[in-house]
Amino acid sequence: MNQREETGTLLSCRPAIKVLDATLRDGGLVNDFRFSDDFVRALFAANAAAGTDYMELGYKADADLFDAEKFGKWKFCREDDVFRVLGENKTDMKIACMADVGRCNFMRDICEKGSSPFDMYRIATYINTIPAAVEMIEYCEKMGYETTVNIMAVSRETEKELSIALDMLGRSPVRAIYIVDSYGSVYPEEMRVLAAKYLEAGAKYGKEIGIHAHNNQNLAFANTIECTALGVNYLDATVNGMGRGAGNCALELLLAFLKNPKYKLLHILRFLEAGHMQALRDAGAVWGYDLPYLLTGVYNRHPSSAIRYIRDGRKDIVTFMQELLDQE
């Protein structure tokens, strides 16, 4: 496959780029979505002032599957809670929510856009649940929402399976299709090939392409800007890289890189300076690059085993490496 030529330089400003802050959603996987209302308001204000295009508040999880006593409100993103905490959104920033295939009762819990604070639903799916994802996309679009779709764990799929998935999603009404490096295992050279494949499908079907990167090998930012150079326009990031396991592309890095003057790093720095993220760490939230995440990234494994390794306080990293190798 011929690699797609770059669509800009380090000094370019591409207005089509959209930045989405996923701190509450991906970061919520670190602390069971237990963010204080003050934290959410402060983050919302910082993102809006910084020019962030979308802020993802969390999941629309099925309360029949998840015990509400074990999670904060952003696991479920009920409309009443959003309105109570944030009020009416009078900013230019749009509000997004993620809905996992098989973990969301979308016909019951996703109402018409006119009664909701949300502007966009992001459907998360694996390759084998694409038909169900298309059903959710069609429903959300019918309800008046923008939609995107995340094809998770793409690093473990075959090229044939991925081609079929892109074709199916291309024929759906979804607005953007995301490359998701769930395991943080993809190197920039490989990411360029993946991005070219997605962008080819995007051009064929008139879809935008997005990137959601994990930082197991300290490559989330590098992979994000590689994709940006090729023409990927929807860019996910989180403040301080807060996200499951090794975390994600840091929003402050991304805003510092982008040259569109609408993005203002200052406001995210002020949010950090105020100590909001440090308070989460002080309360016990753990995320970021560490040796066990390096290994799950290198061996293209789900980070759950590394998360358990850290939670158990293990120090036998060589034994952990052997355990991963024994899974082959």
XYZ file of C-alpha atoms in Angstrom:
328
model
C 0.000 0.000 0.000
C 1.377 3.392 -0.924
C 1.649 5.700 2.041
C -0.460 8.825 1.832
C 1.462 12.041 1.398
C 1.447 14.535 4.239
C -1.271 17.161 4.101
C 0.602 19.880 5.954
C 3.782 20.958 7.709
C 4.655 21.774 11.290
C 3.560 25.348 10.605
C 0.274 24.446 8.911
C -3.168 25.307 10.254
C -5.893 22.929 9.082
C -9.333 24.217 10.116
C -10.931 20.791 9.551
C -9.171 19.409 12.639
C -11.413 18.686 15.629
C -9.957 18.103 19.095
C -11.906 15.983 21.582
C -11.071 15.853 25.281
C -11.793 12.370 26.666
C -10.511 12.967 30.202
C -13.783 12.157 31.969
C -14.460 9.086 29.852
C -11.087 7.373 29.450
C -9.844 8.885 32.702
C -12.997 7.655 34.391
C -11.740 4.112 33.877
C -8.984 4.979 36.371
C -11.170 6.227 39.253
C -14.528 4.561 38.515
C -15.827 7.897 37.176
C -15.820 9.478 40.619
C -15.090 13.051 39.609
C -16.413 15.839 41.775
C -18.882 18.296 40.300
C -16.365 21.093 40.833
C -13.729 19.148 38.887
C -16.125 18.621 35.982
C -17.146 22.275 35.903
C -13.530 23.426 36.009
C -12.502 21.022 33.248
C -15.466 22.058 31.113
C -14.593 25.736 31.505
C -10.918 25.104 30.718
C -11.730 23.109 27.596
C -14.212 25.666 26.331
C -11.736 28.505 26.848
C -8.939 26.461 25.218
C -10.960 26.003 22.028
C -11.465 22.248 22.429
C -14.128 21.220 19.911
C -15.748 18.364 21.855
C -15.692 17.258 25.477
C -16.646 13.659 26.190
C -18.353 13.394 29.569
C -18.308 9.613 30.022
C -20.344 6.544 29.076
C -24.030 5.898 28.577
C -23.777 2.581 30.410
C -26.708 0.243 31.019
C -27.687 0.485 34.699
C -29.003 -3.090 34.478
C -25.446 -4.272 33.806
C -23.464 -1.941 36.072
C -24.152 -1.262 39.744
C -24.618 2.493 40.168
C -23.283 2.211 43.729
C -19.887 1.170 42.387
C -19.418 4.041 39.939
C -19.692 7.795 39.723
C -22.393 9.485 37.667
C -20.233 9.829 34.560
C -20.430 6.083 33.981
C -24.095 6.598 33.094
C -24.261 10.225 31.896
C -27.911 10.744 32.677
C -29.298 13.916 31.149
C -30.535 15.245 34.493
C -27.067 14.910 36.007
C -25.427 16.719 33.106
C -27.895 19.606 33.247
C -27.564 19.819 37.040
C -23.765 19.991 36.972
C -23.163 22.014 33.806
C -26.471 23.732 33.108
C -27.210 24.802 29.546
C -24.171 24.675 27.295
C -23.722 28.239 26.064
C -20.235 27.671 24.659
C -19.099 26.764 21.149
C -17.780 23.445 22.444
C -19.950 20.401 21.806
C -20.634 17.644 24.347
C -20.094 13.975 23.550
C -20.845 10.650 25.212
C -19.609 7.123 24.492
C -21.923 4.137 24.086
C -20.385 0.647 24.080
C -21.999 -2.028 21.950
C -23.537 -4.572 24.318
C -23.158 -2.323 27.354
C -25.724 0.334 26.523
C -29.509 0.047 26.342
C -29.572 2.722 23.678
C -33.231 2.496 22.710
C -34.227 3.071 26.338
C -31.533 5.487 27.496
C -30.707 7.671 24.479
C -33.458 10.227 24.005
C -34.056 12.653 21.161
C -31.441 15.368 20.751
C -33.931 18.104 21.627
C -34.183 16.790 25.199
C -30.482 16.126 25.693
C -27.340 18.131 26.458
C -25.351 15.847 24.150
C -24.400 16.718 20.599
C -22.536 13.543 19.685
C -22.546 9.832 20.507
C -19.360 7.866 20.021
C -20.080 4.193 19.419
C -17.389 1.776 20.622
C -17.237 -1.615 18.947
C -15.026 -4.568 18.190
C -14.829 -6.005 14.689
C -17.219 -8.853 15.521
C -19.972 -6.469 16.683
C -19.960 -4.087 13.717
C -23.578 -4.930 12.707
C -24.790 -3.972 16.191
C -22.686 -0.804 16.017
C -24.333 0.161 12.729
C -27.753 -0.278 14.352
C -26.713 2.065 17.164
C -25.282 4.598 14.728
C -28.485 4.631 12.701
C -30.578 5.067 15.842
C -28.473 7.949 17.188
C -28.445 9.734 13.858
C -32.215 9.333 13.682
C -32.461 10.885 17.151
C -30.581 13.931 15.823
C -27.017 13.338 17.068
C -23.669 13.434 15.344
C -22.006 10.023 15.515
C -18.509 8.618 15.387
C -17.366 5.025 15.798
C -14.292 3.553 17.508
C -13.053 0.240 16.126
C -11.255 -1.050 19.213
C -8.173 -3.299 19.407
C -7.460 -2.796 15.718
C -3.873 -3.967 16.216
C -5.095 -7.547 16.617
C -7.286 -7.653 13.525
C -6.382 -8.946 10.068
C -6.273 -6.632 7.078
C -9.175 -8.521 5.496
C -11.374 -8.151 8.589
C -10.523 -4.466 8.838
C -11.374 -3.897 5.176
C -14.783 -5.501 5.663
C -15.410 -3.428 8.794
C -14.475 -0.160 7.074
C -16.739 -1.021 4.173
C -19.694 -1.730 6.476
C -19.155 1.442 8.494
C -18.564 3.463 5.353
C -22.068 2.563 4.181
C -23.551 3.665 7.522
C -24.483 7.292 8.365
C -21.579 7.653 10.832
C -19.670 10.947 10.525
C -16.166 9.746 11.527
C -14.380 6.418 11.935
C -11.630 6.186 14.578
C -8.373 4.281 14.541
C -8.029 2.999 18.116
C -4.681 1.698 19.331
C -6.263 0.070 22.376
C -3.118 -1.733 23.474
C -0.608 1.025 22.693
C 1.235 -1.451 20.503
C 1.368 0.371 17.156
C 4.575 2.136 16.097
C 4.433 5.342 14.030
C 5.512 3.613 10.823
C 2.698 1.083 11.254
C 0.297 3.858 12.196
C 0.963 5.595 8.891
C -0.063 2.450 7.026
C -3.207 2.099 9.142
C -4.088 5.755 8.681
C -3.668 5.473 4.918
C -6.082 2.528 4.863
C -8.681 4.383 6.941
C -8.265 7.577 4.928
C -8.772 5.655 1.699
C -12.069 4.338 3.064
C -12.939 7.814 4.323
C -12.387 9.312 0.895
C -14.470 6.581 -0.724
C -17.455 7.023 1.580
C -17.149 10.677 2.580
C -16.193 10.013 6.214
C -13.784 11.791 8.518
C -11.105 9.708 10.219
C -10.077 9.981 13.867
C -7.266 8.716 16.093
C -7.489 7.517 19.713
C -4.058 6.459 20.955
C -2.822 4.792 24.149
C 0.573 5.457 25.668
C 1.943 2.017 26.587
C 5.158 2.688 24.672
C 5.154 6.484 25.069
C 3.911 6.824 21.489
C 0.386 8.213 21.896
C 1.396 11.779 21.006
C 3.754 10.658 18.236
C 1.090 8.459 16.649
C -1.496 11.220 16.921
C 0.626 13.783 15.102
C 1.649 11.179 12.499
C -2.019 10.710 11.726
C -2.605 14.450 11.731
C 0.102 14.951 9.112
C -1.610 12.435 6.838
C -5.042 14.059 7.047
C -6.724 12.506 10.070
C -8.908 15.301 11.449
C -10.578 13.985 14.646
C -7.993 13.912 17.426
C -8.588 12.481 20.906
C -6.570 13.560 23.934
C -6.863 13.779 27.724
C -5.482 16.234 30.251
C -2.154 14.929 31.606
C -2.815 11.874 29.444
C -5.247 10.530 32.073
C -6.747 7.280 30.853
C -6.936 3.560 31.380
C -3.585 2.013 32.167
C -0.801 3.926 30.461
C -3.199 6.668 29.477
C -3.613 8.622 26.267
C -2.194 11.427 24.163
C -1.872 14.418 26.499
C -4.155 17.308 25.597
C -1.542 19.857 26.591
C 0.954 18.293 24.167
C -1.571 18.264 21.348
C -2.716 21.860 21.812
C 0.911 22.997 21.965
C 1.542 21.241 18.635
C -1.492 22.469 16.690
C -1.012 25.815 14.992
C -4.629 26.899 14.700
C -4.855 30.058 16.842
C -8.283 28.958 18.103
C -6.506 26.472 20.404
C -5.153 28.152 23.533
C -2.845 26.040 25.689
C -2.896 28.640 28.451
C -6.279 27.557 29.789
C -5.285 23.905 30.144
C -2.085 24.971 31.879
C -4.122 27.050 34.317
C -6.315 24.013 35.008
C -3.185 21.975 35.727
C -1.605 24.723 37.779
C -4.707 24.793 39.973
C -3.851 21.238 41.016
C -6.964 19.468 39.757
C -5.076 16.515 38.258
C -2.620 16.256 41.128
C -5.558 16.005 43.525
C -6.749 12.924 41.637
C -3.312 11.330 41.950
C -3.150 12.231 45.638
C -6.516 10.491 46.083
C -5.088 7.288 44.611
C -5.752 7.481 40.883
C -2.912 5.826 38.960
C -2.198 6.173 35.262
C 0.734 6.692 32.932
C 3.651 4.832 31.386
C 5.117 2.023 33.468
C 7.050 -1.164 32.734
C 4.068 -3.564 32.770
C 2.255 -1.334 30.263
C 5.384 -1.287 28.125
C 5.257 -5.085 27.995
C 1.547 -5.357 27.162
C 2.178 -2.827 24.400
C 5.209 -4.661 23.023
C 3.355 -7.985 23.030
C 0.061 -6.502 21.799
C -1.983 -7.542 24.837
C -4.946 -6.005 26.608
C -3.621 -3.861 29.501
C -5.865 -5.562 32.086
C -3.051 -7.858 33.198
C -0.719 -4.877 33.670
C -3.399 -3.041 35.632
C -3.706 -6.046 37.960
C 0.098 -6.240 38.264
C 0.258 -2.645 39.481
C -2.770 -2.950 41.772
C -1.252 -6.040 43.394
C 1.982 -4.173 44.083
C 4.050 -6.733 42.196
C 7.737 -6.063 41.489
C 8.618 -9.223 39.532
C 8.616 -7.611 36.084
C 10.666 -10.404 34.462
C 8.171 -13.006 35.683
C 5.361 -10.840 34.314
C 7.106 -10.705 30.942
C 7.349 -14.499 30.927
C 3.644 -14.768 31.773
C 2.816 -12.644 28.731
C 5.072 -14.740 26.530
C 3.422 -17.922 27.816
C 0.084 -16.630 26.518
C 1.271 -17.144 22.927
